[in-house]
Amino acid sequence: MQLERSDVAFYIFANGSTTRLNLTRRFAETDKALANMSSWPEMELPPSDEQDDDLVVGNRSMFESRLNTFRETISARESTMSGALLWYNRVNTILLEHLTRQIKETDKSGVWRYLIAFKNLLRSIEHTGISMVQGINYFGVGSLSNESYISFVHHDAIGRDLLNASFTYVPSIRQTYSQLASNLYEYGKLRERRREVMGNRQRKSSLDDAEYYFRSMGSYLDQLRTLLKDLRRKIKTYVERSLHEASNQEAVGIAILVLVLIVSPVIIVLVRNAVATIQMFAAHLALKARELKREKRKSDMLLFQMLPPSVAQQLKQTQQVPAEYYEAVTVYFSDIVGFTEIAAISTPLQVVTFLNSIYRLFDARIECYDVYKVETIGDSYMVASGLPVKNGDKHISEIATMALDLLAGSVKCRIPHRPHDKLQIRSGVHTGPVVAGIVGSKMPRYCLFGDTVNTASRMESTGEALRIHISGEMKMALDAVGGFRTEHRGLVDVKGKGLMDTYWLTCKEGVPQADPDAAETQATLLDETYDSQPAFLRRLRGMRGERYI
């Protein structure tokens, strides 16, 4: 269309002379180029003549009809160069806008800058062709009107800017352009002709100069179209390379997909086996965890038999338990009267069995009270209340009630291997402040220290069989609590303490005092068949039996 515009403009300028032009061949080349267009969307068509200013939205067939009508108008009657230039400019503008829209659709691909350079170069040729028509008019008439001169300067400047913009997007075509310009013999004269038109000085009209300018500019535009073809080849090469890379990537993707499809069943089988193994391991781990929990419960039970639960927990967490001072604690001691003589005439196994049976009875009974069994040393049995967990004044009544209970329980028992000998215990109780803490790192024990412990022990050693000997402080504490009966014993010489006023704890109010002689008739004989194992060992044995059942 650009070439056809130039030939038609020169044809009109030469008053229809076809001695140097062949418009029929030019029209055929244009039709062939339009037929090769791959897409033709609906667009606004230019008017068919100068009097028709309406724009009609049409398709390819309507455009070709308008174009043929305009060509017939050129050959049928006299036409003006401005009218022909206006019609072709509108057509080229429409086609360039269509190209611009197609380029915008590819703005995310790598070929985008090549397409922009191609569009700018094509528009540069368009504006240069428009300015060439005004240049032909200048040399043919001798001067340009103000409107024509402004049109020449405007389109010439735009054409040069668009050409430089093409070089910016694709720098490699600048060198090609320089080679084409150097090969053009009349390039230097064209620059002189351009400066002459830019000056717009009055000169003598010359058809030969106009034809020479037309031919020279035509050669220059042909060189630009050669550059356009070279850029088109670059675009084609880039697109083919991109398609080849895409094809290779597609082949690689297909190969990976095929490999994944082949390996997937193997992976699925391996994953299923792994899941099954993990499930079996998890079930086995859960079983071991339950067994570990049972064993931990056993070990904790055994530990709590040796140490107070609160102290044992703190010892497990911090590995140390600092000693603590308690302002009010009640301590109980008891021993077996005549134990030395009994042990002397008994075998070691008989002594152990005897002590175990007695203290198992005591251990079972003290579980009903808020007390803590401190230790047993030989026939000595030591219990305290008010520690390690403080219980206010409750420790007084708890120890007093427990002492009466243990005394009542002891009179019902006999020595297993000496059924005719009576079992008699001697008890002592005192209340006051103590210091308690863990002693030792191997086989640690929770021990009590202070004068209260010594006094309670002296109350026991200076007491009498089947009686509970208490100190004056204990008597005052029992009176403050209430509910217990005591009997005044009098002054007793206590080793390390001197004379002390002491009392007997007889019974609780409302509960009659136990008669040892009456209780003797109901005594229980602990024979050799009695289970002499400690209670916690018996519980562990029972749990182990349940496990194997």
Coordinates of N, CA and C in Angstrom, one line a residue, residues 29-250:
E29 N 0.4 -6.3 -7.6 CA 1.3 -6.6 -6.5 C 0.7 -6.3 -5.1
T30 N 0.0 -5.2 -5.1 CA -0.7 -4.9 -3.8 C -1.8 -5.9 -3.5
D31 N -2.6 -6.3 -4.5 CA -3.6 -7.3 -4.2 C -3.0 -8.6 -3.7
K32 N -1.8 -9.0 -4.3 CA -1.2 -10.2 -3.9 C -0.7 -10.2 -2.5
A33 N -0.2 -9.0 -2.1 CA 0.3 -8.8 -0.7 C -0.9 -8.9 0.3
L34 N -2.0 -8.3 -0.1 CA -3.2 -8.3 0.8 C -3.7 -9.7 0.9
A35 N -3.7 -10.5 -0.2 CA -4.2 -11.8 -0.1 C -3.3 -12.7 0.8
N36 N -2.1 -12.4 1.0 CA -1.2 -13.2 1.9 C -1.3 -12.9 3.4
M37 N -2.2 -11.9 3.7 CA -2.4 -11.5 5.1 C -3.1 -12.7 5.8
S38 N -2.6 -13.1 7.0 CA -3.1 -14.3 7.7 C -4.4 -14.0 8.5
S39 N -4.6 -12.8 8.9 CA -5.8 -12.4 9.7 C -6.3 -11.1 9.2
W40 N -7.6 -10.9 9.3 CA -8.2 -9.7 8.9 C -9.5 -9.4 9.7
P41 N -9.3 -8.8 10.9 CA -10.5 -8.6 11.7 C -11.3 -7.4 11.2
E42 N -12.5 -7.3 11.7 CA -13.3 -6.2 11.4 C -12.7 -4.9 11.8
M43 N -12.8 -3.8 11.0 CA -12.2 -2.6 11.3 C -12.9 -1.5 10.5
E44 N -12.6 -0.2 10.9 CA -13.2 0.9 10.3 C -12.5 1.1 8.9
L45 N -13.4 1.2 7.9 CA -12.9 1.4 6.5 C -12.9 2.9 6.1
P46 N -12.0 3.4 5.3 CA -12.0 4.8 4.9 C -13.1 5.0 3.9
P47 N -13.5 6.3 3.7 CA -14.6 6.6 2.8 C -14.1 6.3 1.3
S48 N -15.0 6.2 0.4 CA -14.7 5.8 -0.9 C -14.3 7.0 -1.8
D49 N -14.6 8.2 -1.4 CA -14.2 9.4 -2.1 C -14.1 10.6 -1.1
E50 N -13.7 11.7 -1.6 CA -13.4 12.9 -0.7 C -14.7 13.4 -0.1
Q51 N -15.9 13.3 -0.8 CA -17.1 13.8 -0.3 C -17.7 12.9 0.7
D52 N -17.3 11.6 0.8 CA -17.9 10.7 1.7 C -16.9 10.6 3.0
D53 N -17.4 11.2 4.1 CA -16.6 11.2 5.3 C -17.0 10.2 6.3
D54 N -18.0 9.3 6.0 CA -18.4 8.3 7.0 C -17.5 7.2 7.0
L55 N -17.2 6.7 8.3 CA -16.4 5.5 8.5 C -17.3 4.3 8.6
V56 N -17.1 3.2 7.9 CA -17.9 2.1 7.9 C -17.1 0.9 8.5
V57 N -17.6 0.1 9.4 CA -17.0 -1.1 9.9 C -17.3 -2.2 9.0
G58 N -16.2 -2.8 8.5 CA -16.4 -3.8 7.5 C -15.3 -4.9 7.6
N59 N -15.4 -5.9 6.7 CA -14.4 -7.0 6.7 C -13.5 -6.9 5.5
R60 N -12.8 -8.0 5.2 CA -11.9 -8.0 4.1 C -12.5 -7.7 2.8
S61 N -13.6 -8.3 2.5 CA -14.3 -8.2 1.2 C -14.7 -6.7 1.0
M62 N -15.2 -6.1 2.0 CA -15.7 -4.7 1.9 C -14.5 -3.8 1.7
F63 N -13.3 -4.1 2.3 CA -12.2 -3.3 2.1 C -11.7 -3.4 0.7
E64 N -11.6 -4.6 0.2 CA -11.2 -4.8 -1.2 C -12.1 -4.1 -2.2
S65 N -13.4 -4.1 -1.9 CA -14.4 -3.3 -2.7 C -14.1 -1.8 -2.7
R66 N -13.9 -1.3 -1.5 CA -13.6 0.1 -1.4 C -12.3 0.5 -2.2
L67 N -11.3 -0.4 -2.1 CA -10.0 -0.1 -2.7 C -10.2 -0.1 -4.2
N68 N -10.9 -1.1 -4.8 CA -11.1 -1.1 -6.3 C -11.9 0.1 -6.7
T69 N -12.9 0.5 -5.9 CA -13.7 1.7 -6.3 C -12.8 3.0 -6.3
F70 N -11.9 3.1 -5.3 CA -11.0 4.2 -5.3 C -10.0 4.2 -6.5
R71 N -9.5 3.0 -6.9 CA -8.6 2.8 -8.1 C -9.4 3.3 -9.3
E72 N -10.6 2.9 -9.5 CA -11.4 3.3 -10.7 C -11.6 4.8 -10.7
T73 N -11.7 5.4 -9.6 CA -11.9 6.9 -9.5 C -10.6 7.6 -10.0
I74 N -9.5 7.0 -9.7 CA -8.2 7.6 -10.1 C -8.1 7.5 -11.7
S75 N -8.6 6.5 -12.3 CA -8.4 6.3 -13.7 C -9.6 7.0 -14.5
A76 N -10.7 7.2 -13.8 CA -11.9 7.7 -14.5 C -12.0 9.2 -14.6
R77 N -11.5 9.9 -13.5 CA -11.6 11.4 -13.5 C -10.4 12.0 -12.9
E78 N -10.3 13.2 -12.9 CA -9.2 13.9 -12.3 C -9.2 13.9 -10.8
S79 N -8.1 13.5 -10.2 CA -8.1 13.5 -8.7 C -7.0 14.4 -8.2
T80 N -7.1 14.8 -7.0 CA -6.1 15.6 -6.4 C -5.1 14.8 -5.6
M81 N -3.8 15.2 -5.5 CA -2.8 14.5 -4.8 C -3.2 14.4 -3.3
S82 N -3.7 15.5 -2.7 CA -4.0 15.5 -1.3 C -5.1 14.5 -1.0
G83 N -6.1 14.4 -1.9 CA -7.2 13.4 -1.7 C -6.6 12.0 -1.7
A84 N -5.8 11.7 -2.7 CA -5.2 10.3 -2.8 C -4.3 10.0 -1.6
L85 N -3.6 11.1 -1.2 CA -2.7 10.9 0.0 C -3.5 10.6 1.2
L86 N -4.6 11.3 1.4 CA -5.5 11.2 2.6 C -6.1 9.8 2.6
W87 N -6.5 9.3 1.5 CA -7.2 7.9 1.4 C -6.1 6.8 1.8
Y88 N -5.0 6.9 1.2 CA -4.0 5.9 1.4 C -3.4 6.0 2.9
N89 N -3.3 7.2 3.4 CA -2.8 7.4 4.8 C -3.8 6.7 5.7
R90 N -5.1 6.9 5.5 CA -6.1 6.2 6.4 C -6.0 4.7 6.3
V91 N -5.8 4.2 5.1 CA -5.7 2.8 4.9 C -4.5 2.2 5.7
N92 N -3.4 2.9 5.5 CA -2.1 2.4 6.1 C -2.2 2.5 7.7
T93 N -2.9 3.6 8.1 CA -3.1 3.8 9.6 C -3.9 2.6 10.1
I94 N -4.9 2.2 9.4 CA -5.8 1.1 9.9 C -4.9 -0.2 9.9
L95 N -4.1 -0.4 8.9 CA -3.3 -1.7 8.8 C -2.3 -1.6 9.9
L96 N -1.7 -0.5 10.2 CA -0.6 -0.4 11.2 C -1.3 -0.6 12.6
E97 N -2.4 -0.1 12.8 CA -3.1 -0.3 14.1 C -3.4 -1.8 14.3
H98 N -3.8 -2.4 13.2 CA -4.1 -3.9 13.3 C -2.8 -4.6 13.7
L99 N -1.6 -4.2 13.1 CA -0.4 -4.8 13.5 C 0.0 -4.5 14.9
T100 N -0.3 -3.3 15.4 CA 0.1 -3.0 16.7 C -0.7 -3.8 17.7
R101 N -2.0 -4.0 17.5 CA -2.8 -4.9 18.4 C -2.2 -6.3 18.4
Q102 N -1.8 -6.8 17.3 CA -1.2 -8.2 17.3 C 0.1 -8.2 18.1
I103 N 0.9 -7.2 17.9 CA 2.1 -7.2 18.7 C 1.9 -7.1 20.2
K104 N 0.9 -6.4 20.6 CA 0.6 -6.3 22.0 C 0.2 -7.6 22.6
E105 N -0.3 -8.5 21.8 CA -0.7 -9.8 22.3 C 0.5 -10.7 22.6
T106 N 1.7 -10.3 22.1 CA 2.9 -11.0 22.3 C 3.9 -10.3 23.2
D107 N 3.4 -9.4 24.1 CA 4.3 -8.5 24.9 C 5.0 -9.3 26.0
K108 N 4.6 -10.6 26.2 CA 5.2 -11.4 27.2 C 6.2 -12.4 26.7
S109 N 6.4 -12.4 25.4 CA 7.4 -13.3 24.8 C 8.7 -12.6 24.4
G110 N 9.7 -13.4 24.1 CA 11.0 -12.9 23.8 C 11.1 -12.2 22.5
V111 N 10.1 -12.5 21.6 CA 10.2 -11.9 20.3 C 9.5 -10.5 20.3
W112 N 9.1 -10.0 21.4 CA 8.4 -8.7 21.5 C 9.2 -7.6 21.0
R113 N 10.5 -7.5 21.4 CA 11.3 -6.3 21.0 C 11.5 -6.3 19.5
Y114 N 11.6 -7.5 18.9 CA 11.8 -7.6 17.4 C 10.5 -7.1 16.7
L115 N 9.4 -7.5 17.2 CA 8.1 -7.0 16.6 C 8.0 -5.5 16.8
I116 N 8.4 -5.0 17.9 CA 8.3 -3.5 18.1 C 9.2 -2.8 17.1
A117 N 10.4 -3.3 16.9 CA 11.3 -2.7 15.9 C 10.8 -2.9 14.5
F118 N 10.1 -4.0 14.2 CA 9.5 -4.2 12.9 C 8.4 -3.2 12.7
K119 N 7.5 -3.0 13.7 CA 6.5 -2.0 13.6 C 7.0 -0.6 13.4
N120 N 8.0 -0.2 14.2 CA 8.6 1.1 14.1 C 9.2 1.4 12.7
L121 N 9.9 0.3 12.2 CA 10.5 0.5 10.9 C 9.4 0.6 9.8
L122 N 8.4 -0.1 10.0 CA 7.3 0.0 9.0 C 6.6 1.3 9.1
R123 N 6.4 1.8 10.2 CA 5.8 3.2 10.4 C 6.8 4.2 9.9
S124 N 8.1 4.0 10.1 CA 9.0 5.0 9.6 C 8.9 5.0 8.0
I125 N 8.8 3.9 7.4 CA 8.6 3.9 5.9 C 7.3 4.6 5.6
E126 N 6.3 4.4 6.4 CA 5.0 5.1 6.1 C 5.1 6.6 6.2
H127 N 5.7 7.1 7.2 CA 5.9 8.6 7.3 C 6.9 9.1 6.3
T128 N 7.9 8.4 6.1 CA 8.9 8.8 5.0 C 8.2 8.9 3.7
G129 N 7.3 7.9 3.4 CA 6.6 7.9 2.1 C 5.7 9.1 2.0
I130 N 5.0 9.5 3.1 CA 4.1 10.7 3.1 C 4.9 11.9 2.8
S131 N 6.1 12.0 3.5 CA 6.9 13.2 3.3 C 7.5 13.2 1.9
M132 N 7.7 12.0 1.3 CA 8.2 12.0 -0.1 C 7.2 12.6 -1.1
V133 N 5.9 12.3 -0.8 CA 4.8 12.9 -1.7 C 4.9 14.4 -1.7
Q134 N 5.1 15.0 -0.4 CA 5.2 16.4 -0.4 C 6.5 16.9 -1.1
G135 N 7.6 16.1 -1.0 CA 8.8 16.5 -1.7 C 8.6 16.5 -3.2
I136 N 7.9 15.5 -3.7 CA 7.6 15.5 -5.2 C 6.8 16.8 -5.6
N137 N 5.8 17.1 -4.7 CA 5.0 18.3 -4.9 C 5.9 19.6 -4.9
Y138 N 6.9 19.6 -4.0 CA 7.8 20.8 -4.0 C 8.6 20.9 -5.3
F139 N 9.2 19.9 -5.7 CA 10.0 20.0 -6.9 C 9.2 20.2 -8.2
G140 N 8.0 19.6 -8.2 CA 7.1 19.8 -9.3 C 6.5 21.1 -9.4
V141 N 6.1 21.8 -8.3 CA 5.4 23.1 -8.2 C 6.4 24.2 -8.1
G142 N 7.5 24.0 -7.2 CA 8.5 25.0 -7.0 C 8.4 25.5 -5.5
S143 N 7.3 25.3 -4.8 CA 7.2 25.6 -3.4 C 6.1 24.9 -2.8
L144 N 6.1 24.9 -1.4 CA 5.0 24.2 -0.7 C 4.2 25.2 0.1
S145 N 2.9 24.9 0.1 CA 2.0 25.8 1.0 C 2.4 25.5 2.5
N146 N 1.9 26.4 3.3 CA 2.2 26.2 4.7 C 1.7 24.8 5.3
E147 N 0.5 24.4 4.9 CA 0.0 23.2 5.3 C 0.8 22.0 4.8
S148 N 1.2 22.0 3.5 CA 2.0 21.0 2.9 C 3.4 21.0 3.6
Y149 N 4.0 22.1 3.8 CA 5.3 22.2 4.4 C 5.3 21.6 5.8
I150 N 4.3 22.0 6.6 CA 4.2 21.4 8.0 C 4.0 19.9 7.9
S151 N 3.2 19.4 6.9 CA 3.1 18.0 6.8 C 4.4 17.3 6.5
F152 N 5.2 17.9 5.6 CA 6.5 17.3 5.3 C 7.4 17.3 6.5
V153 N 7.5 18.4 7.2 CA 8.4 18.4 8.4 C 7.9 17.4 9.4
H154 N 6.6 17.4 9.6 CA 6.1 16.5 10.7 C 6.4 15.0 10.4
H155 N 6.0 14.6 9.1 CA 6.2 13.2 8.8 C 7.7 12.8 8.6
D156 N 8.5 13.8 8.1 CA 9.9 13.5 8.0 C 10.6 13.3 9.4
A157 N 10.2 14.1 10.4 CA 10.8 14.0 11.7 C 10.3 12.7 12.4
I158 N 9.0 12.4 12.2 CA 8.5 11.1 12.8 C 9.2 9.9 12.2
G159 N 9.4 10.0 10.9 CA 10.0 8.8 10.2 C 11.4 8.6 10.7
R160 N 12.2 9.7 10.9 CA 13.5 9.5 11.4 C 13.6 9.0 12.8
D161 N 12.6 9.5 13.7 CA 12.6 9.1 15.1 C 12.2 7.6 15.2
L162 N 11.3 7.2 14.3 CA 10.9 5.8 14.4 C 12.0 4.9 13.9
L163 N 12.8 5.4 12.9 CA 13.9 4.6 12.4 C 15.0 4.4 13.6
N164 N 15.2 5.5 14.3 CA 16.2 5.4 15.4 C 15.6 4.5 16.5
A165 N 14.3 4.5 16.7 CA 13.7 3.7 17.8 C 13.9 2.2 17.4
S166 N 13.8 1.9 16.1 CA 14.0 0.5 15.6 C 15.4 0.1 15.9
F167 N 16.4 1.0 15.7 CA 17.8 0.7 16.1 C 18.0 0.4 17.6
T168 N 17.2 1.1 18.4 CA 17.3 0.9 19.8 C 16.8 -0.4 20.3
Y169 N 15.7 -0.9 19.7 CA 15.1 -2.2 20.1 C 16.0 -3.4 19.5
V170 N 16.5 -3.2 18.3 CA 17.3 -4.2 17.7 C 18.6 -3.6 17.2
P171 N 19.6 -3.4 18.0 CA 20.8 -2.7 17.6 C 21.6 -3.3 16.4
S172 N 21.4 -4.6 16.2 CA 22.1 -5.3 15.1 C 21.7 -4.7 13.7
I173 N 20.5 -4.2 13.6 CA 20.1 -3.7 12.2 C 20.7 -2.3 11.9
R174 N 21.3 -1.6 12.9 CA 21.9 -0.3 12.6 C 23.1 -0.5 11.6
Q175 N 23.9 -1.6 11.9 CA 25.0 -1.8 11.0 C 24.6 -2.2 9.6
T176 N 23.5 -3.0 9.5 CA 22.9 -3.3 8.2 C 22.4 -2.1 7.5
Y177 N 21.8 -1.1 8.2 CA 21.3 0.1 7.6 C 22.5 0.9 7.1
S178 N 23.6 1.0 7.9 CA 24.8 1.8 7.5 C 25.3 1.2 6.2
Q179 N 25.4 -0.1 6.1 CA 25.9 -0.7 4.8 C 25.0 -0.5 3.6
L180 N 23.7 -0.5 3.9 CA 22.7 -0.2 2.8 C 22.8 1.2 2.3
A181 N 23.0 2.1 3.3 CA 23.1 3.6 3.0 C 24.4 3.8 2.2
S182 N 25.5 3.2 2.6 CA 26.7 3.4 1.9 C 26.7 2.8 0.4
N183 N 25.9 1.8 0.3 CA 25.8 1.2 -1.1 C 24.9 2.0 -2.0
L184 N 24.1 2.9 -1.4 CA 23.1 3.7 -2.2 C 23.9 4.9 -2.7
Y185 N 24.1 5.0 -4.0 CA 24.9 6.0 -4.7 C 24.3 7.4 -4.5
E186 N 23.0 7.5 -4.5 CA 22.4 8.8 -4.4 C 22.0 9.2 -3.0
Y187 N 22.5 8.5 -1.9 CA 22.1 8.8 -0.6 C 22.6 10.2 -0.2
G188 N 23.8 10.6 -0.6 CA 24.3 12.0 -0.3 C 23.4 13.0 -0.9
K189 N 23.0 12.8 -2.2 CA 22.2 13.8 -2.8 C 20.8 13.9 -2.2
L190 N 20.3 12.7 -1.7 CA 19.0 12.7 -1.0 C 19.0 13.6 0.2
R191 N 20.1 13.6 0.9 CA 20.2 14.5 2.1 C 20.2 16.0 1.7
E192 N 20.9 16.3 0.5 CA 20.8 17.6 0.0 C 19.4 18.0 -0.4
R193 N 18.7 17.1 -1.1 CA 17.4 17.4 -1.5 C 16.5 17.6 -0.3
R194 N 16.7 16.8 0.8 CA 15.9 16.9 2.0 C 16.1 18.3 2.6
R195 N 17.3 18.8 2.7 CA 17.6 20.1 3.2 C 17.0 21.2 2.4
E196 N 16.9 20.9 1.0 CA 16.3 21.9 0.1 C 14.8 22.0 0.4
V197 N 14.2 20.9 0.6 CA 12.8 20.9 0.8 C 12.5 21.5 2.2
M198 N 13.4 21.2 3.2 CA 13.2 21.8 4.5 C 13.3 23.3 4.5
G199 N 14.2 23.9 3.5 CA 14.3 25.3 3.4 C 13.0 25.9 2.8
N200 N 12.3 25.2 1.8 CA 11.1 25.6 1.2 C 11.3 27.0 0.5
R201 N 12.4 27.1 -0.2 CA 12.6 28.4 -0.9 C 12.0 28.2 -2.3
Q202 N 11.5 29.4 -2.8 CA 10.9 29.4 -4.1 C 11.9 29.0 -5.2
R203 N 11.5 28.1 -6.1 CA 12.4 27.6 -7.1 C 11.5 27.4 -8.4
K204 N 12.2 27.1 -9.4 CA 11.5 26.9 -10.7 C 11.0 25.4 -10.7
S205 N 9.8 25.3 -11.1 CA 9.2 23.9 -11.1 C 9.8 23.1 -12.2
S206 N 10.0 21.8 -11.9 CA 10.7 20.9 -12.9 C 10.2 19.5 -12.7
L207 N 9.5 19.0 -13.7 CA 9.1 17.6 -13.7 C 10.2 16.6 -13.6
D208 N 11.3 17.0 -14.3 CA 12.5 16.1 -14.2 C 13.0 16.0 -12.8
D209 N 13.1 17.1 -12.1 CA 13.6 17.1 -10.8 C 12.7 16.3 -9.8
A210 N 11.4 16.5 -10.1 CA 10.4 15.8 -9.3 C 10.5 14.3 -9.5
E211 N 10.7 13.9 -10.8 CA 10.8 12.5 -11.1 C 12.1 11.9 -10.6
Y212 N 13.2 12.7 -10.6 CA 14.5 12.3 -10.0 C 14.4 12.1 -8.5
Y213 N 13.7 13.0 -7.9 CA 13.5 12.9 -6.4 C 12.6 11.7 -6.1
F214 N 11.6 11.4 -7.0 CA 10.8 10.3 -6.8 C 11.5 9.0 -6.9
R215 N 12.4 8.9 -7.9 CA 13.2 7.7 -8.1 C 14.2 7.5 -7.0
S216 N 14.8 8.6 -6.6 CA 15.8 8.5 -5.5 C 15.2 8.0 -4.2
M217 N 14.1 8.7 -3.8 CA 13.4 8.3 -2.6 C 12.8 6.9 -2.7
G218 N 12.4 6.5 -3.9 CA 11.9 5.1 -4.1 C 13.1 4.1 -3.8
S219 N 14.3 4.4 -4.3 CA 15.4 3.6 -4.0 C 15.7 3.5 -2.5
Y220 N 15.6 4.7 -1.9 CA 15.9 4.7 -0.4 C 14.9 3.9 0.3
L221 N 13.6 4.1 0.0 CA 12.6 3.3 0.6 C 12.7 1.8 0.3
D222 N 13.2 1.5 -0.9 CA 13.5 0.1 -1.2 C 14.6 -0.5 -0.3
Q223 N 15.6 0.3 0.0 CA 16.6 -0.1 1.0 C 16.1 -0.3 2.4
L224 N 15.1 0.6 2.8 CA 14.5 0.4 4.1 C 13.7 -0.9 4.1
R225 N 13.0 -1.2 3.0 CA 12.2 -2.4 2.9 C 13.1 -3.6 2.9
T226 N 14.3 -3.5 2.3 CA 15.3 -4.6 2.4 C 15.7 -4.8 3.9
L227 N 15.9 -3.7 4.6 CA 16.2 -3.8 6.0 C 15.0 -4.4 6.8
L228 N 13.8 -4.1 6.3 CA 12.6 -4.7 6.9 C 12.6 -6.2 6.7
K229 N 13.0 -6.6 5.5 CA 13.0 -8.1 5.2 C 14.1 -8.8 6.0
D230 N 15.2 -8.1 6.2 CA 16.2 -8.7 7.1 C 15.7 -8.8 8.5
L231 N 15.0 -7.8 9.0 CA 14.4 -7.9 10.3 C 13.4 -9.0 10.4
R232 N 12.6 -9.2 9.3 CA 11.6 -10.3 9.3 C 12.3 -11.6 9.4
R233 N 13.5 -11.8 8.7 CA 14.2 -13.0 8.8 C 14.8 -13.3 10.2
K234 N 15.2 -12.2 10.8 CA 15.6 -12.3 12.2 C 14.5 -12.8 13.1
I235 N 13.3 -12.2 12.9 CA 12.1 -12.6 13.7 C 11.8 -14.1 13.4
K236 N 11.8 -14.5 12.1 CA 11.5 -15.9 11.8 C 12.6 -16.8 12.4
T237 N 13.9 -16.4 12.4 CA 14.9 -17.3 13.0 C 14.7 -17.4 14.5
Y238 N 14.4 -16.3 15.1 CA 14.1 -16.3 16.6 C 12.9 -17.2 16.9
V239 N 11.8 -17.0 16.2 CA 10.6 -17.8 16.4 C 10.9 -19.3 16.2
E240 N 11.6 -19.6 15.1 CA 12.0 -21.1 14.9 C 12.8 -21.6 15.9
R241 N 13.8 -20.8 16.4 CA 14.6 -21.3 17.5 C 13.8 -21.5 18.8
S242 N 12.9 -20.6 19.1 CA 12.1 -20.7 20.2 C 11.2 -21.9 20.1
L243 N 10.6 -22.2 18.9 CA 9.8 -23.3 18.7 C 10.6 -24.6 18.9
H244 N 11.8 -24.6 18.4 CA 12.7 -25.8 18.5 C 13.0 -26.0 20.0
E245 N 13.3 -25.0 20.7 CA 13.5 -25.2 22.2 C 12.3 -25.6 22.9
A246 N 11.1 -25.1 22.5 CA 9.9 -25.5 23.1 C 9.6 -27.0 22.8
S247 N 9.9 -27.4 21.5 CA 9.8 -28.8 21.2 C 10.7 -29.7 22.0
N248 N 11.9 -29.2 22.1 CA 12.8 -30.0 23.0 C 12.4 -30.1 24.4
Q249 N 11.9 -29.0 24.9 CA 11.4 -29.0 26.3 C 10.1 -29.9 26.4
E250 N 9.3 -29.9 25.4 CA 8.1 -30.8 25.4 C 8.6 -32.2 25.3

